[in-house]
Short mmCIF file of C-alpha atoms in Angstrom, two decimals:
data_model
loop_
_atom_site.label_atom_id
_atom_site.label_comp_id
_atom_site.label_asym_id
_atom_site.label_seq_id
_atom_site.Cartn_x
_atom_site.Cartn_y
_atom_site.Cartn_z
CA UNK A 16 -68.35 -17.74 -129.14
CA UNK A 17 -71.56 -18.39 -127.70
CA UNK A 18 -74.66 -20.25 -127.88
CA UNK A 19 -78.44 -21.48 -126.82
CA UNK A 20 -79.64 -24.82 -127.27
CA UNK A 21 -77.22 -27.87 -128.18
CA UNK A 22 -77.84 -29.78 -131.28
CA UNK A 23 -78.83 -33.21 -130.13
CA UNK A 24 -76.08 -35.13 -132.23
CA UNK A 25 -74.08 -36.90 -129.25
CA UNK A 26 -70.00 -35.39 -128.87
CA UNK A 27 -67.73 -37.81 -130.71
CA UNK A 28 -65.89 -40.54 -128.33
CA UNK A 29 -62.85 -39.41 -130.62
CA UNK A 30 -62.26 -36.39 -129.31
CA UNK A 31 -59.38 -35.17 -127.17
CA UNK A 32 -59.12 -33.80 -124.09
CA UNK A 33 -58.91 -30.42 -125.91
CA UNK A 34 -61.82 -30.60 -127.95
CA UNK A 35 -65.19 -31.53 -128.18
CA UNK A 36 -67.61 -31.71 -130.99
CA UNK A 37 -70.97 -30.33 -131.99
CA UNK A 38 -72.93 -31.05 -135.08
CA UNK A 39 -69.58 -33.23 -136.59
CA UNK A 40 -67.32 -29.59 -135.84
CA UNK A 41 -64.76 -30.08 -132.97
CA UNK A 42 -64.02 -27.04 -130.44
CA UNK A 43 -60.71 -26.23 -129.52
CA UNK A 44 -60.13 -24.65 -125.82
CA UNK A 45 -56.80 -23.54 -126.82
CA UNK A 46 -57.93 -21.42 -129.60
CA UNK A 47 -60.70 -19.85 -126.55
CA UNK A 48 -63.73 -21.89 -128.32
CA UNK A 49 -66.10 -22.53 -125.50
CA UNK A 50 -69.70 -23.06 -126.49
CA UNK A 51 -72.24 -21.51 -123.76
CA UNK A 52 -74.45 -24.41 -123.78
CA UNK A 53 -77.38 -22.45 -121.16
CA UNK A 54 -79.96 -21.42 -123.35
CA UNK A 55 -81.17 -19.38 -119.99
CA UNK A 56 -78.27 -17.53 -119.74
CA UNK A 57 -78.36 -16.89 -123.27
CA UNK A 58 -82.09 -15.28 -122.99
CA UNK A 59 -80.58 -13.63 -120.13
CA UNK A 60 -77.74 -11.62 -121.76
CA UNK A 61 -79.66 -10.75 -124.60
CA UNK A 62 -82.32 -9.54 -122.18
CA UNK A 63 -79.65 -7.08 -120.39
CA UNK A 64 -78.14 -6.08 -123.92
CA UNK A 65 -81.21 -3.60 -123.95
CA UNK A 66 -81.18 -4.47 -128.04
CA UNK A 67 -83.70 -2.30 -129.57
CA UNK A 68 -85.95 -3.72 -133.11
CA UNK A 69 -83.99 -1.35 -135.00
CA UNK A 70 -80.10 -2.35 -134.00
CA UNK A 71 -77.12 -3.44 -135.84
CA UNK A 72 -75.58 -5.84 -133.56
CA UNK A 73 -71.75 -6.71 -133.76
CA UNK A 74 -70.99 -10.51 -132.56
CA UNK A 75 -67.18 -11.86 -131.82
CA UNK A 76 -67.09 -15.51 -132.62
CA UNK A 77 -70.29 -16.51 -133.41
CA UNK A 78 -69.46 -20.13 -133.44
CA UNK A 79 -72.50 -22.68 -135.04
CA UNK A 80 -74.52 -19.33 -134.45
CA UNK A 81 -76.25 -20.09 -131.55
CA UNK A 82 -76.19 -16.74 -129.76
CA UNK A 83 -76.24 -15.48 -133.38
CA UNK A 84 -79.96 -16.67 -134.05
CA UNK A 85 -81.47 -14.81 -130.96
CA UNK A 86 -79.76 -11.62 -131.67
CA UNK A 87 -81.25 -11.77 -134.89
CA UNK A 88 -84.44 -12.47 -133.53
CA UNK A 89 -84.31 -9.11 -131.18
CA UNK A 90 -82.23 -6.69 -133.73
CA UNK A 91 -82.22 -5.60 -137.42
CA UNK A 92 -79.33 -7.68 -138.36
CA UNK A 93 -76.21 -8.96 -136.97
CA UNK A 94 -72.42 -8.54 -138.15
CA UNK A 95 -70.57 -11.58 -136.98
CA UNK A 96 -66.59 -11.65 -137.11
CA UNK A 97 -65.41 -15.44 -136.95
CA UNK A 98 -62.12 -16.60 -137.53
CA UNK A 99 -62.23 -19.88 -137.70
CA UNK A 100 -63.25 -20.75 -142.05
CA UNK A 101 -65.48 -24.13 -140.55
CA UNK A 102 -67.56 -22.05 -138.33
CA UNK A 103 -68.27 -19.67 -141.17
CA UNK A 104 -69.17 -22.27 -142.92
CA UNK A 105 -71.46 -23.76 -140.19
CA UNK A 106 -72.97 -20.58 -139.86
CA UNK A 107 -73.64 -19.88 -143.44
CA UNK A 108 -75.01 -23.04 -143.91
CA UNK A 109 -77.37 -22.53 -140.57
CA UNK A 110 -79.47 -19.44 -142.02
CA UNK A 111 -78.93 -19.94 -145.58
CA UNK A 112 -82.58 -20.22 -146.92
CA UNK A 113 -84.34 -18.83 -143.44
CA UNK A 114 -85.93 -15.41 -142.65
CA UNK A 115 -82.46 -14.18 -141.45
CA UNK A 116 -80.05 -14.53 -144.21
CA UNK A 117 -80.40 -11.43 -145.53
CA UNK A 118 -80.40 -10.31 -142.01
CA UNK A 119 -76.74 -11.78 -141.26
CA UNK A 120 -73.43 -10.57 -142.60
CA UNK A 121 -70.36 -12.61 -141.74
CA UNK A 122 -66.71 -11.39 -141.55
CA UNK A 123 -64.35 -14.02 -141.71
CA UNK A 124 -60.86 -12.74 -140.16
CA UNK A 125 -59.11 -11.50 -136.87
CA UNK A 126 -61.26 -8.76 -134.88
CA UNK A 127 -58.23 -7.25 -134.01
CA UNK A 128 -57.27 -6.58 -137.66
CA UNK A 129 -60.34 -6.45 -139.69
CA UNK A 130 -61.87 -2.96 -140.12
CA UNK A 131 -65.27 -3.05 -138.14
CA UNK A 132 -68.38 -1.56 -140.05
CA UNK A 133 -70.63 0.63 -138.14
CA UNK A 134 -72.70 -0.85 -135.66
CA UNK A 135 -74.91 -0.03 -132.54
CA UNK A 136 -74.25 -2.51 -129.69
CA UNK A 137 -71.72 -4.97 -129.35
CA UNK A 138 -73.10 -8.76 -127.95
CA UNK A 139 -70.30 -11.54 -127.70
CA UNK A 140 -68.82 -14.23 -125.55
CA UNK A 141 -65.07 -13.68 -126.58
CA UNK A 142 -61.63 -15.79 -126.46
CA UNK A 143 -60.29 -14.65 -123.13
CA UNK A 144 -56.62 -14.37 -124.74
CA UNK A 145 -57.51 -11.20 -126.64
CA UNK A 146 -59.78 -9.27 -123.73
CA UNK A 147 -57.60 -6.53 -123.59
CA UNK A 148 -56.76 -5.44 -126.92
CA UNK A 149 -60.42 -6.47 -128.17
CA UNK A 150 -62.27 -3.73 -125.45
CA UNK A 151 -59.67 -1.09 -126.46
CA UNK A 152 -59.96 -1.67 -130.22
CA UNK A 153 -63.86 -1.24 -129.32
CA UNK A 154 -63.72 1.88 -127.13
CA UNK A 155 -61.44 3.10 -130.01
CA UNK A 156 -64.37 2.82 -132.59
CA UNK A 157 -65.54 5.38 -134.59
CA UNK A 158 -68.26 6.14 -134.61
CA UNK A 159 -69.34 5.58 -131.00
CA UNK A 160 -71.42 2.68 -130.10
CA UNK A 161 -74.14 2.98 -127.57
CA UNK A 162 -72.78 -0.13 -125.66
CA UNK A 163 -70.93 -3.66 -125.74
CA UNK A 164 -72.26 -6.58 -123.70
CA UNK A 165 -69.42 -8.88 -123.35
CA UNK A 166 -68.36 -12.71 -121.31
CA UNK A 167 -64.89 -11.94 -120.05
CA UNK A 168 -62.92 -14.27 -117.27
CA UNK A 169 -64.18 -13.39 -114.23
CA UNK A 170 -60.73 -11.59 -112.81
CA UNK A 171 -60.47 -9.94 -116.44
CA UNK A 172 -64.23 -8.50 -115.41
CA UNK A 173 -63.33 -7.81 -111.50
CA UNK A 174 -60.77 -5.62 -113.13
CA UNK A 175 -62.59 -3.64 -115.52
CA UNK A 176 -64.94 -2.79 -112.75
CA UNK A 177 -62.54 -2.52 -109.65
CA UNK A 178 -62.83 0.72 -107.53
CA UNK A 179 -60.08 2.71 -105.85
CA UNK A 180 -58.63 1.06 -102.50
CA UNK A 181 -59.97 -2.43 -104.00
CA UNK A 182 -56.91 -5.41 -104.60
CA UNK A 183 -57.76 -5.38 -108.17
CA UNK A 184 -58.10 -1.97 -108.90
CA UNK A 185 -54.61 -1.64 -111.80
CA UNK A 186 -54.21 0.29 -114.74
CA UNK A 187 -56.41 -1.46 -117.11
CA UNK A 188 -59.30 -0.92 -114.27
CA UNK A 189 -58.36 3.06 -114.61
CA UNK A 190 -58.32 3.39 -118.22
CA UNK A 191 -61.15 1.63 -119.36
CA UNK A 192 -62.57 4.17 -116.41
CA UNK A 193 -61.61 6.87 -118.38
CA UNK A 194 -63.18 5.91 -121.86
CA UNK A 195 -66.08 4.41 -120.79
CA UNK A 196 -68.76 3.47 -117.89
CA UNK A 197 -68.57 -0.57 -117.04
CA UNK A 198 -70.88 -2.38 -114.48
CA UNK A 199 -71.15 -5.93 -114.15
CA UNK A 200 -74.36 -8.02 -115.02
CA UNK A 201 -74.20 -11.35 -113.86
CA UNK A 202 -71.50 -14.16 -113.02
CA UNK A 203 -71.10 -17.55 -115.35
CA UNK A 204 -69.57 -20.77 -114.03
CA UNK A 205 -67.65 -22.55 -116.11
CA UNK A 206 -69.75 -25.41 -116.05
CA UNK A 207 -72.28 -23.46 -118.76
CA UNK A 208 -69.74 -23.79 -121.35
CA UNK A 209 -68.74 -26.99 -123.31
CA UNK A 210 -65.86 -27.45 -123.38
CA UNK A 211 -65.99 -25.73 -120.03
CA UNK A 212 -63.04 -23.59 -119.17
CA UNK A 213 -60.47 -23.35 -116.64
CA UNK A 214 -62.03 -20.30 -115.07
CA UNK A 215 -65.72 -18.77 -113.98
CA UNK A 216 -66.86 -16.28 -116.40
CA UNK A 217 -68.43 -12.81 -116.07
CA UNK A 218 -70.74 -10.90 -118.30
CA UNK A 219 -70.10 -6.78 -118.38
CA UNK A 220 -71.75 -3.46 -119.62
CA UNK A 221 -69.43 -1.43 -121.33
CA UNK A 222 -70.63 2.32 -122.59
CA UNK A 223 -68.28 4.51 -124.01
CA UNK A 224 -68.09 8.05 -122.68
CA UNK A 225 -69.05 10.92 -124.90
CA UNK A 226 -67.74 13.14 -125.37
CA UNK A 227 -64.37 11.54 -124.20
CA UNK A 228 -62.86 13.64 -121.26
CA UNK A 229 -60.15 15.84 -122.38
CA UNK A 230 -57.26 14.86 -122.04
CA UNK A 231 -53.93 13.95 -124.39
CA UNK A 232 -53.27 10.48 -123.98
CA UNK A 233 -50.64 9.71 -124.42
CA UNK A 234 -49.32 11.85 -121.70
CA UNK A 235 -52.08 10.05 -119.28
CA UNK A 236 -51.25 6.35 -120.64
CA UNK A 237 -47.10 7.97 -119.31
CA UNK A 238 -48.08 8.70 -116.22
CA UNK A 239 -50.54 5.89 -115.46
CA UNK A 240 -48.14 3.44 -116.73
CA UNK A 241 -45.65 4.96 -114.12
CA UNK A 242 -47.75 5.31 -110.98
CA UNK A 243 -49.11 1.27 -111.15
CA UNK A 244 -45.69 -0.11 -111.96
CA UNK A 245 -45.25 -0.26 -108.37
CA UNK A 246 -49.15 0.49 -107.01
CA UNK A 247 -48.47 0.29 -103.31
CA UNK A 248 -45.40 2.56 -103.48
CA UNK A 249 -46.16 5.82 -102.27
CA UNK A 250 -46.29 8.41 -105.40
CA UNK A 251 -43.36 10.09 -103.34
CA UNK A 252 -41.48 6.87 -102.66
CA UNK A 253 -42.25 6.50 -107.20
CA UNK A 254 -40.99 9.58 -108.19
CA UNK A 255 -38.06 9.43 -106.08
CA UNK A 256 -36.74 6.31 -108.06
CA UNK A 257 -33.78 7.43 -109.84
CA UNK A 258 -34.89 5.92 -113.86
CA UNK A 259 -38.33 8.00 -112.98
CA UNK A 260 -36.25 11.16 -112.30
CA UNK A 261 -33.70 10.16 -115.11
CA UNK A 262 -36.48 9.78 -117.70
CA UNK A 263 -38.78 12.90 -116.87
CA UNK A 264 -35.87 15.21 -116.46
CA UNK A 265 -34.70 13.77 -119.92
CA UNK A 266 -37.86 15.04 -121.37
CA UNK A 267 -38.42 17.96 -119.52
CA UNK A 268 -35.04 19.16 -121.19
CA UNK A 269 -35.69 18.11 -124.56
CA UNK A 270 -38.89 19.69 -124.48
CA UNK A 271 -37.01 23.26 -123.39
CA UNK A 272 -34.39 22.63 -126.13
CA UNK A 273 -37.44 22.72 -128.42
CA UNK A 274 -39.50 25.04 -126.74
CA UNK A 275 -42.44 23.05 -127.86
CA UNK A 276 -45.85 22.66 -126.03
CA UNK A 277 -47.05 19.50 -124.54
CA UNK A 278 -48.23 18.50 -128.15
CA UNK A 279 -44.82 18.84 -129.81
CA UNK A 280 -43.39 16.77 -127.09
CA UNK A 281 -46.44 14.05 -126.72
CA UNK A 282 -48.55 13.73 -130.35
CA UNK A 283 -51.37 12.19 -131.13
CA UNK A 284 -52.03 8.25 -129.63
CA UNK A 285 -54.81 6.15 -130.48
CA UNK A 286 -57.18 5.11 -127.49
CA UNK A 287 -56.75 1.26 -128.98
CA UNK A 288 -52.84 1.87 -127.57
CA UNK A 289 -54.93 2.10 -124.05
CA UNK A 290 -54.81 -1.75 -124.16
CA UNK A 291 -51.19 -2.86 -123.42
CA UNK A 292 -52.05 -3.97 -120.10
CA UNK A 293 -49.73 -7.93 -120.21
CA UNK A 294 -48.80 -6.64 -116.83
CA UNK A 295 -52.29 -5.84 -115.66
CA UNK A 296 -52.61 -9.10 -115.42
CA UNK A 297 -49.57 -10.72 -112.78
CA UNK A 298 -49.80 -10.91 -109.26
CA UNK A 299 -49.51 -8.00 -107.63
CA UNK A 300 -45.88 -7.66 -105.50
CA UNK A 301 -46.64 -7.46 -101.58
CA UNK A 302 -46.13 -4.49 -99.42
CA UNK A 303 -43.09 -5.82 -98.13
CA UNK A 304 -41.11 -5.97 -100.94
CA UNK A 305 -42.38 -2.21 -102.15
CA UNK A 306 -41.19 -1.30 -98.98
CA UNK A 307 -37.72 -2.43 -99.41
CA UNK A 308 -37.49 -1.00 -102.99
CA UNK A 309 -38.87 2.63 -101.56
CA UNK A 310 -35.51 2.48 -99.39
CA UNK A 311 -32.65 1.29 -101.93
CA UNK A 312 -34.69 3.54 -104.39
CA UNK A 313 -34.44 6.42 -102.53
CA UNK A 314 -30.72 5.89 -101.73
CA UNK A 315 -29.67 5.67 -105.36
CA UNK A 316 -31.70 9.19 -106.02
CA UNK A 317 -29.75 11.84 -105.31
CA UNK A 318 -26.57 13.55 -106.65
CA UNK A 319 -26.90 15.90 -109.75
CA UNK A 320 -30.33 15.98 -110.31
CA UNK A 321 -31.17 17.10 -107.17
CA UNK A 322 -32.53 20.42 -107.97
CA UNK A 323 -35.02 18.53 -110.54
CA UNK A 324 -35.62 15.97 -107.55
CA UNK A 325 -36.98 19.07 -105.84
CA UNK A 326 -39.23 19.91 -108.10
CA UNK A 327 -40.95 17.37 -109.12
CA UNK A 328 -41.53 16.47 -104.86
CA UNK A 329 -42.54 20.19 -104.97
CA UNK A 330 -45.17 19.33 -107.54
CA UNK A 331 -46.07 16.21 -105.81
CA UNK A 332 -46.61 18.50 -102.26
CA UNK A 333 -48.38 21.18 -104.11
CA UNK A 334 -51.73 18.68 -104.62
CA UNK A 335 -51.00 16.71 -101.58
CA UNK A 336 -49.83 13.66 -103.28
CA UNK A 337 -46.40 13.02 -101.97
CA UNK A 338 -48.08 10.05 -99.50
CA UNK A 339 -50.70 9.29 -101.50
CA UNK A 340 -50.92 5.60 -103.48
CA UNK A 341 -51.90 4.76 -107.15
CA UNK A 342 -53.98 2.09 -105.41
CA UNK A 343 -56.30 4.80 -103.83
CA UNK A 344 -56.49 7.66 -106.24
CA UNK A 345 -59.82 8.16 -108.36
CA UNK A 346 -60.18 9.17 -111.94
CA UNK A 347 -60.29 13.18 -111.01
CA UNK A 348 -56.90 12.77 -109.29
CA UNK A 349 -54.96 11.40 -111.56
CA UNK A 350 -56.32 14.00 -113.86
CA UNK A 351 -55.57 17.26 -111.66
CA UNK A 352 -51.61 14.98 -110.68
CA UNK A 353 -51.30 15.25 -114.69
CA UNK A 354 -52.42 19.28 -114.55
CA UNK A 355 -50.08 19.79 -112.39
CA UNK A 356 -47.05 18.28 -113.84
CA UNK A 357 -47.69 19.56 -116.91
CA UNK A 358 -48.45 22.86 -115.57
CA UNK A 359 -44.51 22.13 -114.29
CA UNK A 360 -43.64 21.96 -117.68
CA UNK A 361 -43.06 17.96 -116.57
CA UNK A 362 -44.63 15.57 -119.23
CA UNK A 363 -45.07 11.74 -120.13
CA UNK A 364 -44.52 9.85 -122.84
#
């Protein structure tokens, strides 16, 4: 949730070290509630949103309705998903009998379950726990929005925007690449917030690409999945790994049992499936240790499947990929490493 201006009512002495009050309603930072207390910054992201006079504006925990009240001031009317019952309250009571009310609609429930209504732009300072699955549920939205504006942690952010050959660069950084064009606006400290967090914050653009490239994801989400699991491995060293050989060979003979295309053996997948990225988000395992994997890996690799083996390093020479890393490899090359697996008849899922 986010905010402008404080009320002036002074933060109960009562309060614990995990919350803090405002207005007589206390603020949990377990629960993610951090109230951006810089009504600056909160001029500023509205300012970047680009929110045009005719806009219907989707906020995610709008809190006492701080960040609510200038959003209505610069849009046609704002959607606001809160799940917390007091601040819906709070924020019901806070416009009831003003210009805005019949401006404001309020959802109370979990983003991640309700059913969004249409809307234009997304504005919202989140809880950090549910980054991930929230930007995937939002990218899988139908119909297309023209953009989200969102206050992520700052490594959550450095991720979404990471390039090829940067530390950070994973596989939420290349899927979020594929559905959508992110830049970053401008960096928060945590000291704007009260309570203030653990962490700095960052504010991103997000705008979904459209159309979306074509591509059956499922198959991509397979192969991504299987090239970052070990990012510094060469793709040769990856696909040498016996379970990597085990598994596609497994599926390259069901799918010639069926003689089915790609779609028999892949189906359909929701983009919002894009967001299981937990392990996106542990430190990264050094060089060092890839290193000795590669080597017991490649021991434990041969013996009856080596004629598969072939192929698939066949594959892997054919688009001059064998020495390549995940950590280096742009959007177009995972793309064209997918064509040509699949080409193979080789497919992920």
């Amino acid at each position: 949730m986010a905010g402008g201006k404080m009320r002036k009512e002074k933060p109960s002495r009562a309060a614990g070290s995990n919350k803090q009050y405002q207005g007589g309603i206390s603020f949990h930072k377990s629960k993610g509630q951090h109230i951006l207390k810089n009504p600056l910054l909160v001029d500023t992201i509205v300012q970047k949103s680009g929110i045009k006079s005719t806009d219907i504006i989707l906020e995610i925990g709008p809190g006492t309705g701080n960040l609510t009240k200038k959003l209505l001031e610069a849009g046609k009317s704002v959607i606001a998903v809160e799940l917390d019952p007091r601040m819906v309250l709070e924020l019901t009571r806070r416009f009831q009998g003003t210009p805005f009310s019949n401006q404001l609609k309020v959802i109370q429930g979990d983003v991640l379950k309700v059913d969004l209504p249409y809307f234009d732009i997304c504005v919202a300072n989140i809880p950090y726990q549910i980054s991930s699955p929230l930007t995937f549920k939002l990218l899988a939205h139908r119909p297309v929005f023209r953009c989200a504006v969102i206050m992520f942690q700052r490594e959550f952010a450095m991720r979404l925007v990471a390039q090829p050959g940067d530390n950070l660069y994973c596989r939420l950084s290349v899927n979020t690449q594929l559905l959508s064009r992110i830049s970053h606006l401008l960096k928060v400290g945590k000291n704007n917030f009260r309570p203030p967090p653990k962490v700095d914050s960052s504010v991103v653009r997000i705008e979904p690409r459209k159309p979306l490239p074509p591509v059956n994801f499922k198959e991509w989400d397979g192969l991504i999945r299987l090239c970052f699991n070990r990012k510094n491995k060469t793709l040769g060293s990856v696909f040498r790994q016996k379970s990597v050989l085990s598994l596609l060979e497994k599926n390259y003979e069901t799918l010639q049992a069926l003689k089915g295309s790609s779609e028999d053996m892949a189906g359909e997948m929701d983009v919002s499936e894009l967001g299981d990225t937990s392990e996106d988000m542990s430190m990264e395992i050094d060089d060092r240790n890839d290193d000795e994997m590669e080597v017991e890996e490649d021991d434990d690799a041969g013996g009856d499947g080596s004629d598969f083996k072939a192929k698939i390093i066949g594959i892997l020479k054919q688009g001059d990929f064998e020495e390549k890393r995940s950590s280096k490899l742009t959007q177009v090359d995972f793309l064209y490493l997918l064509s040509l697996f699949n080409k193979a008849g080789i497919h992920f899922s």
